[in-house]
Tab-separated table of C-alpha atoms in Angstrom:
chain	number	residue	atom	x	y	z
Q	1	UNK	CA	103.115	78.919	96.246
Q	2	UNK	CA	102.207	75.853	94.596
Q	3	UNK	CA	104.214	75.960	91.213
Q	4	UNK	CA	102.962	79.528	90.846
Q	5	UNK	CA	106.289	81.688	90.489
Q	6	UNK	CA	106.718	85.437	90.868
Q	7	UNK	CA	109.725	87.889	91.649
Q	8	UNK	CA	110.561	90.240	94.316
Q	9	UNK	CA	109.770	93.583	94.481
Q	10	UNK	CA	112.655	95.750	93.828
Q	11	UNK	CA	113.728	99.162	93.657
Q	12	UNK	CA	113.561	100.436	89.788
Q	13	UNK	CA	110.835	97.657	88.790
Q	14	UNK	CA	109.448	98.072	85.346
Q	15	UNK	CA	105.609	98.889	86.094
Q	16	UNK	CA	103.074	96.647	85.175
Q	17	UNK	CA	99.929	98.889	85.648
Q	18	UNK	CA	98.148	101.096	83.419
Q	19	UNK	CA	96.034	103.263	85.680
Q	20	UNK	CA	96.826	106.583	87.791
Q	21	UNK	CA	95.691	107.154	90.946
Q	22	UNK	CA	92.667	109.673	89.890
Q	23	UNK	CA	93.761	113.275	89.204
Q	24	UNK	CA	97.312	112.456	91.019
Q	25	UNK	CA	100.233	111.817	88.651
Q	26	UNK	CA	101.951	108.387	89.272
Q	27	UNK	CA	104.521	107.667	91.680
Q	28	UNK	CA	107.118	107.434	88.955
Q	29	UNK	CA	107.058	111.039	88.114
Q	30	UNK	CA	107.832	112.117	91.273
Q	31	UNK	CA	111.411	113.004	91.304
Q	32	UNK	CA	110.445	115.955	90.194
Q	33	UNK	CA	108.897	116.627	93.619
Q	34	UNK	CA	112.383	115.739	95.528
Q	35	UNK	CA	114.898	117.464	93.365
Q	36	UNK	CA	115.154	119.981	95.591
Q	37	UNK	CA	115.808	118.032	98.822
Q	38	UNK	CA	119.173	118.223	99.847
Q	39	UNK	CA	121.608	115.359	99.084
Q	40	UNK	CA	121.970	114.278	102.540
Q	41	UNK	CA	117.758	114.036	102.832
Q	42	UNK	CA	117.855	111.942	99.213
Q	43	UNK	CA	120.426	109.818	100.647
Q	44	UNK	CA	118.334	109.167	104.210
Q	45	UNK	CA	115.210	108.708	101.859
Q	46	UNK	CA	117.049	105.731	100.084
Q	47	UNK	CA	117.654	103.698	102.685
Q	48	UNK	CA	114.421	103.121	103.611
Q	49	UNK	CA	112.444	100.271	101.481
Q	50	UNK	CA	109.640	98.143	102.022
Q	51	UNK	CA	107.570	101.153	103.886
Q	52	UNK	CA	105.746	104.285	103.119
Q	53	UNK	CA	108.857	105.722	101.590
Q	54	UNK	CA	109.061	103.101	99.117
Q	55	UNK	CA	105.601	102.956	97.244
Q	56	UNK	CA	104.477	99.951	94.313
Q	57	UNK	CA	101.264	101.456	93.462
Q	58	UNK	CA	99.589	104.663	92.797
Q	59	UNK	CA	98.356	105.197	96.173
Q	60	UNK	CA	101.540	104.688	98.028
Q	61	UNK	CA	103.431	106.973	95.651
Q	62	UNK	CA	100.489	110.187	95.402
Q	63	UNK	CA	100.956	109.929	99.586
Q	64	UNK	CA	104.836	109.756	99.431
Q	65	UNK	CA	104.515	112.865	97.294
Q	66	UNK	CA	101.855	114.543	99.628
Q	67	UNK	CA	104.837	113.485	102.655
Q	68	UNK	CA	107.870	115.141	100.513
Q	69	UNK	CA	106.190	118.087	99.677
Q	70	UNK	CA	105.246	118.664	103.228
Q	71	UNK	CA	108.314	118.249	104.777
Q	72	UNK	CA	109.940	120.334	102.000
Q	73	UNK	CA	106.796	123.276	103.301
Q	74	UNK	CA	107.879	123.060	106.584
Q	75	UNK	CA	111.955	123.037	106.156
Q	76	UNK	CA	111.157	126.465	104.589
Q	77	UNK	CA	110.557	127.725	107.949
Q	78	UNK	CA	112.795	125.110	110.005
Q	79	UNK	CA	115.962	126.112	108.071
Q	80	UNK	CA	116.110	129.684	107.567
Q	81	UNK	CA	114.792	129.806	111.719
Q	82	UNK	CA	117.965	128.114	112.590
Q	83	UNK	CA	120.423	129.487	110.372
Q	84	UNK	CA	119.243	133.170	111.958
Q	85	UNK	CA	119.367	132.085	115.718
Q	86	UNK	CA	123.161	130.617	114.693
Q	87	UNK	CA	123.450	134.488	112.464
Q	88	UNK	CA	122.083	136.459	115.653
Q	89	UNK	CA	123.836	134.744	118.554
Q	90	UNK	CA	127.238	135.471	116.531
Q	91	UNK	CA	126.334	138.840	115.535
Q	92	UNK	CA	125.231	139.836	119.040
Q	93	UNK	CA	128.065	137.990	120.567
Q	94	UNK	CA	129.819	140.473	123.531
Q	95	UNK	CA	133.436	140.715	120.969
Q	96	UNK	CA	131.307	142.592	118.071
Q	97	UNK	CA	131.281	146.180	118.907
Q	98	UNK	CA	129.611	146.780	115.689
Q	99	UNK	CA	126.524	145.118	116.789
Q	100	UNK	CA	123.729	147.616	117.745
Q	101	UNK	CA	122.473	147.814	121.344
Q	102	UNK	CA	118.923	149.446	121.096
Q	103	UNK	CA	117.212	149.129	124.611
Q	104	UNK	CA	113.885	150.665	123.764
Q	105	UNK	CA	113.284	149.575	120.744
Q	106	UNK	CA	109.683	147.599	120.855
Q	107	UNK	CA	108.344	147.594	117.516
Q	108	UNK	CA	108.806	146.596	113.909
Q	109	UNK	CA	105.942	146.547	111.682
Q	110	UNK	CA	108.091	145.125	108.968
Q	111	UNK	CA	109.530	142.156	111.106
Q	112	UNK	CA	105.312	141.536	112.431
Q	113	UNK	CA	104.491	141.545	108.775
Q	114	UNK	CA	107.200	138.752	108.484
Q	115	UNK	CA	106.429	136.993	112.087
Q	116	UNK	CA	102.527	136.583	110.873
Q	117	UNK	CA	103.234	135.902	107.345
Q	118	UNK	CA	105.605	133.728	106.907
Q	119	UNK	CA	103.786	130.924	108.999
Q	120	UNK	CA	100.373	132.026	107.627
Q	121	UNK	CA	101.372	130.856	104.042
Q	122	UNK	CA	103.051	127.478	105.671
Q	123	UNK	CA	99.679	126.750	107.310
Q	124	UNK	CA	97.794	127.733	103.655
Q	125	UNK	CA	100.042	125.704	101.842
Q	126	UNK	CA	99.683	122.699	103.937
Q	127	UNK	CA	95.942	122.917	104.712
Q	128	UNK	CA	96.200	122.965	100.897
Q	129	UNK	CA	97.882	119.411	100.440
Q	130	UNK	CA	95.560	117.956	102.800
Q	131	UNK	CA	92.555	119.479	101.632
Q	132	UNK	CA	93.611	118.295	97.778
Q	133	UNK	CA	95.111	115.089	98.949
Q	134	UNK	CA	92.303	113.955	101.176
Q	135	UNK	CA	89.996	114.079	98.405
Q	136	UNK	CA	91.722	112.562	95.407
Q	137	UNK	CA	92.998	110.209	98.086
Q	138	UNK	CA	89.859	109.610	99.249
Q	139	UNK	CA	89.803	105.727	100.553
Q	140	UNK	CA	86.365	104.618	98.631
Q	141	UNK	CA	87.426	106.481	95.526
Q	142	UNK	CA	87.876	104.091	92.148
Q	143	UNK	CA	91.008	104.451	90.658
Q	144	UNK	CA	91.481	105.524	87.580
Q	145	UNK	CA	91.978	102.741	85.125
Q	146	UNK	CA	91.333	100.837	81.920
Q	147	UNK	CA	91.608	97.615	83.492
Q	148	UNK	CA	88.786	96.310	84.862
Q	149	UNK	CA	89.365	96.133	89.042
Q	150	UNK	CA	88.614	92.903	91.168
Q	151	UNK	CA	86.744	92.383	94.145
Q	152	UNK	CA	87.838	91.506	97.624
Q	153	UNK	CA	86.400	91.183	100.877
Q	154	UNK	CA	88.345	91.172	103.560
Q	155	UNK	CA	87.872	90.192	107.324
Q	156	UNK	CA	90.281	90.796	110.500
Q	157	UNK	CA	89.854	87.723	112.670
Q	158	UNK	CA	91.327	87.040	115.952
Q	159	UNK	CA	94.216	86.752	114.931
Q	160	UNK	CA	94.279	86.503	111.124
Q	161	UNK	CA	92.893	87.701	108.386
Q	162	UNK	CA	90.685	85.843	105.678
Q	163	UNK	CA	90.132	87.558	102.368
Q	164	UNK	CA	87.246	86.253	99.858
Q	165	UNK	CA	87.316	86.568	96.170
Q	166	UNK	CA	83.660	86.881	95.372
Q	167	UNK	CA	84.049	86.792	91.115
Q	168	UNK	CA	86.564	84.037	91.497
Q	169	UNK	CA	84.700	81.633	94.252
Q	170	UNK	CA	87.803	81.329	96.659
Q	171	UNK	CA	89.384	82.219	99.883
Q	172	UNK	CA	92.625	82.745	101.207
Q	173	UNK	CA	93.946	83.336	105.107
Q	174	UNK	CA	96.908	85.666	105.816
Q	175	UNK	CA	97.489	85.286	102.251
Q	176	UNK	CA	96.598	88.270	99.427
Q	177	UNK	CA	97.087	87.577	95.894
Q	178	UNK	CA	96.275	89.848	93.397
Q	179	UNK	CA	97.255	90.759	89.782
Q	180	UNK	CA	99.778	93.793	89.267
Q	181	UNK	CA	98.681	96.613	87.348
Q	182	UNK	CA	95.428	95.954	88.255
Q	183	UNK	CA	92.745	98.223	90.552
Q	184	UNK	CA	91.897	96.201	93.814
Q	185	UNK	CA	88.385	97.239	95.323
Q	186	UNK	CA	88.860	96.089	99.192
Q	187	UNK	CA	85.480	95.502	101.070
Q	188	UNK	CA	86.389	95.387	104.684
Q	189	UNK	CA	84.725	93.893	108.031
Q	190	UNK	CA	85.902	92.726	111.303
Q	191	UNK	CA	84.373	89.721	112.850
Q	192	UNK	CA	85.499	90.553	116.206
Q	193	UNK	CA	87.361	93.658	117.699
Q	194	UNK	CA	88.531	96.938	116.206
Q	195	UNK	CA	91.429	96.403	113.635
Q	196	UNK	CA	93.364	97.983	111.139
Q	197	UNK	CA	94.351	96.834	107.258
Q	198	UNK	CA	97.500	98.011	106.202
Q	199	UNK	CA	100.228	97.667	103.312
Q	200	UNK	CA	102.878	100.387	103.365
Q	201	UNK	CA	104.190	100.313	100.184
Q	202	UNK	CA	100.807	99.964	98.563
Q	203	UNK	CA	98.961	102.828	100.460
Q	204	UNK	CA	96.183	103.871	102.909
Q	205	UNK	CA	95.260	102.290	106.064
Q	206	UNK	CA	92.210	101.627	106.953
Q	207	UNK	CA	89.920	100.584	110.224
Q	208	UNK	CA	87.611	97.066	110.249
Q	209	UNK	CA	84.653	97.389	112.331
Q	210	UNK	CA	82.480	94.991	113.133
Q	211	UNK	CA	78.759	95.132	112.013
Q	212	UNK	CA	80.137	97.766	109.543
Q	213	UNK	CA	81.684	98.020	105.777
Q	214	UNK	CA	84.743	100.216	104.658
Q	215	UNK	CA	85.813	100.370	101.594
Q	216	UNK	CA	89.416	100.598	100.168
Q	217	UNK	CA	90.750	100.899	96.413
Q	218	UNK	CA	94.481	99.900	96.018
Q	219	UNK	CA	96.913	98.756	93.123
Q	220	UNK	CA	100.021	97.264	93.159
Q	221	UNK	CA	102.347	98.460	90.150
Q	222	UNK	CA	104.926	95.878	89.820
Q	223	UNK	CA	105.029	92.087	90.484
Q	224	UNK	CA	106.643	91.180	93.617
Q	225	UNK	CA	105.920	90.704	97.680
Q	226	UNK	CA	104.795	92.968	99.782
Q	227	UNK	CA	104.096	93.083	103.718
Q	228	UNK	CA	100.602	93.970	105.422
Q	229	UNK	CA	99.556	93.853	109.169
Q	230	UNK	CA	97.324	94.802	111.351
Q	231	UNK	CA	98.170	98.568	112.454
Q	232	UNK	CA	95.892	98.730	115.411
Q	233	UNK	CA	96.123	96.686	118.307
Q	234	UNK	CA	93.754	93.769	119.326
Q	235	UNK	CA	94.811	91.525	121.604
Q	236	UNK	CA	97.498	88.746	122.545
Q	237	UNK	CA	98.020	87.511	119.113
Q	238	UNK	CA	98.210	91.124	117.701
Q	239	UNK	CA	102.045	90.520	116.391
Q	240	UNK	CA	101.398	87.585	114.268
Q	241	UNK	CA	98.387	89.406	112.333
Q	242	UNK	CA	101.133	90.507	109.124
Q	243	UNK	CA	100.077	88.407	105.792
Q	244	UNK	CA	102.120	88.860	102.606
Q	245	UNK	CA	100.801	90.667	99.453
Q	246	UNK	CA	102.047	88.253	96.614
Q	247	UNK	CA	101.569	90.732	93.142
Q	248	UNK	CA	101.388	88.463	90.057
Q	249	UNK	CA	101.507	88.747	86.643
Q	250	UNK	CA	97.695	88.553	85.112
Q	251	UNK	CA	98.770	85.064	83.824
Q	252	UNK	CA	100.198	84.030	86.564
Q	253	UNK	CA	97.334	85.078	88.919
Q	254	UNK	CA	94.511	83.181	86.667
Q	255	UNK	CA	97.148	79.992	87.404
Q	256	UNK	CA	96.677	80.925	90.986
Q	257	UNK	CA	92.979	80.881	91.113
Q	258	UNK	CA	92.632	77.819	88.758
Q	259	UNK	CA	95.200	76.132	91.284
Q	260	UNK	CA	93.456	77.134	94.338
Q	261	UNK	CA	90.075	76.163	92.593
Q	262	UNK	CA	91.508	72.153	92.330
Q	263	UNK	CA	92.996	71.910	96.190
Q	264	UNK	CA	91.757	72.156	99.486
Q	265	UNK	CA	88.520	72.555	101.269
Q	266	UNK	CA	85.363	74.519	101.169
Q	267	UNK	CA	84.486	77.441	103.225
Q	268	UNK	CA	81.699	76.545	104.453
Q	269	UNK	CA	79.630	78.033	107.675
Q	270	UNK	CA	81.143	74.728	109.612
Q	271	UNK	CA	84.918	75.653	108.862
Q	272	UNK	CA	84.798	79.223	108.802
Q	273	UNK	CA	83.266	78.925	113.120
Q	274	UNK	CA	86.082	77.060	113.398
Q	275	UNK	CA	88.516	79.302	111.795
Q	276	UNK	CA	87.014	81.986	113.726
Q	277	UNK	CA	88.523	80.670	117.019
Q	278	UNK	CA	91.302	82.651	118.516
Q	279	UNK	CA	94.691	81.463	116.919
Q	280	UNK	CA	97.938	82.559	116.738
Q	281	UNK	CA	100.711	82.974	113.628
Q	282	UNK	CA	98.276	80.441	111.402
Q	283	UNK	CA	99.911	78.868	108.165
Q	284	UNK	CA	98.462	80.876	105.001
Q	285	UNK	CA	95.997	78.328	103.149
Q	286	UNK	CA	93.679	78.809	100.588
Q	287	UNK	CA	89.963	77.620	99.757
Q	288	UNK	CA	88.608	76.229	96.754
Q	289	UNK	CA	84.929	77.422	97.541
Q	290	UNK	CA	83.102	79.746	99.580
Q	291	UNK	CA	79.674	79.560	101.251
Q	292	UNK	CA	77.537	82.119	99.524
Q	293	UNK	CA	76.953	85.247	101.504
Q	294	UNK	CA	79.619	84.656	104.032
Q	295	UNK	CA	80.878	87.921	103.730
Q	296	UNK	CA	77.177	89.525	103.739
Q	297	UNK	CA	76.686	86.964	107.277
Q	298	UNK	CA	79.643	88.177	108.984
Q	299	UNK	CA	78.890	91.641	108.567
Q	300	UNK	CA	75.076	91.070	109.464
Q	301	UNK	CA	76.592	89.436	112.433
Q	302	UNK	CA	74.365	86.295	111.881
Q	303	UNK	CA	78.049	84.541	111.564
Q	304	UNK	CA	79.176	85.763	114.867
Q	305	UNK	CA	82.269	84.023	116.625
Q	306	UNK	CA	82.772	83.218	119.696
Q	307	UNK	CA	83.842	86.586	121.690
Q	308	UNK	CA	82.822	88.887	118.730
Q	309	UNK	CA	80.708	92.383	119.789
Q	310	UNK	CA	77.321	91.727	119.590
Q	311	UNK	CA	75.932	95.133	119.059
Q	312	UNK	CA	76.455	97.171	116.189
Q	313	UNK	CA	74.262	98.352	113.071
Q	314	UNK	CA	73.906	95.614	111.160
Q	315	UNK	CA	74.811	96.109	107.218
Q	316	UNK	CA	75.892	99.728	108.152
Q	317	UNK	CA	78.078	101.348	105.661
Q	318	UNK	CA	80.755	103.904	106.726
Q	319	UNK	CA	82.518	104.352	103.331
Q	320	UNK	CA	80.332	105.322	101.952
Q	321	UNK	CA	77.179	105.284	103.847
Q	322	UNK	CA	74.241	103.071	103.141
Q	323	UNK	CA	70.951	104.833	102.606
Q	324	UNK	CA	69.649	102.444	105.578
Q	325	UNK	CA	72.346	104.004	107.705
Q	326	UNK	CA	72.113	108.010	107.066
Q	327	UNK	CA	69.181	108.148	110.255
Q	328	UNK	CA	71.623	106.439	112.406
């Protein structure tokens, strides 16, 4: 990365970042949450990294939680369900003459109390997590933080993705670099199909729309690499649309921007309708300058490319909604 150093992700990583995800507590206090999964379960659960099971921000790890404590909900029913069919079938096995034969027998208001209840409190207890987790989760929601977040807009083209650092005056494609421990406010746009932004480890997909804004906070906790795509697909060139997510230290981000400041090109209107074109697996390169209000163009669609939608509400917001949008 041009001289700019940084280290892999890795299980155990000292965390860099000083803000919780809202009201959640942070990914790092949630063995708490899994102690009482069985051994076999924690031992499944380690072997998976670099996905939703191994979260490096606050995000990732409130929605790992929200996924543990669900499956832990529901294995209260699963388990003790099997381990009676297995108690049953050998109780009422044709050797036991112990068991009791009772062929009129047709009601139990105990065992209805148990049929309805049981699963009642499952579905409370899960509607619950959702209802909790969808709003401290909720997508357009600041994270909590004493570090002031950064800005980035982001755009799925056909087949890449360009994101724009509007404080800093540069422009990256299938490249995202951002400082660890540090609140990431994602603007998001398509300039062409339906698409979908999406870093496992660091939380929370999200849809691009064209003609439309949505809006996205994330955080990486530790320096290191991580993997996004595109998780919805759009087209022939849908497999190459992954970028990596290259979490710096603060000083070594500043070195990034001041580097990508001093080489390259400008983004201008020119190069961006070229960059626009359908393309396939393109080399991540940066931009030293932006044309002002590209992002506000593209999602105007007055910077349409070739084979984008042309209809839409221009400037609409979806996350949250623009007062110019709420008749619509």
């Amino acid at each position: 990365m041009g001289g700019v150093e940084h280290r892999t992700a890795r299980n155990g990583a000292t965390s860099s970042g000083s803000g919780l995800v809202r009201s959640v507590p942070d990914h790092r206090r949630h063995a708490t949450g899994a102690a009482g999964l069985s051994p076999i379960l924690l031992l499944a659960l380690a072997g998976c990294n670099e996905g939703v099971l191994d979260p490096h921000g606050p995000v990732g790890g409130a929605e790992k939680l929200i996924l543990i404590n669900s499956l832990g909900i529901m294995l209260a029913i699963v388990i003790p369900t099997i381990l009676a069919t297995l108690g049953i079938a050998w109780w009422f096995r044709a050797s036991n003459g112990r068991a009791t034969y009772l062929p009129d027998w047709e009601y139990s208001g105990r065992i209805e109390m148990i049929v309805w209840a049981i699963p009642a409190m499952v579905v409370l207890l899960l509607g619950g997590i959702g209802w909790v987790g969808s709003h401290d989760l909720d997508p357009p929601k600041p994270l909590v933080s004493t570090v002031k977040p950064i800005t980035v807009e982001v755009v799925s083209l056909d087949w890449k993705w360009l994101f724009i650092y509007p404080d800093q005056g540069i422009a990256s494609v299938n490249k995202l670099v951002v400082p660890a421990g540090t609140p990431i406010s994602f603007k998001l746009t398509s300039a062409s199909v339906w698409n979908s932004f999406f870093v496992p480890q660091l939380g929370t997909q999200i849809y691009t729309m064209a003609g439309m804004t949505t809006r996205l906070n994330l955080q990486a906790d530790d320096p290191g690499i991580y993997h996004g795509l595109s998780a919805h697909f759009s087209g022939d060139g849908f497999s190459d649309m992954r970028f990596n997510v290259d979490a710096l230290t603060p000083a070594l981000f500043s070195a990034w921007v001041a580097q990508a400041r001093s080489h390259g090109v400008a983004l201008d209107t020119a190069r961006y309708g070229a960059l626009a074109q359908q393309s396939k697996a393109v080399t991540p390169v940066s931009y030293r300058a932006v044309a002002p209000g590209l992002f506000a163009s593209i999602v105007a669609q007055t910077a349409v490319p070739a084979g984008a939608p042309t209809h839409g509400s221009p400037n609409a917001q979806v996350s949250p909604r623009s007062p110019n949008a709420q008749g619509k």
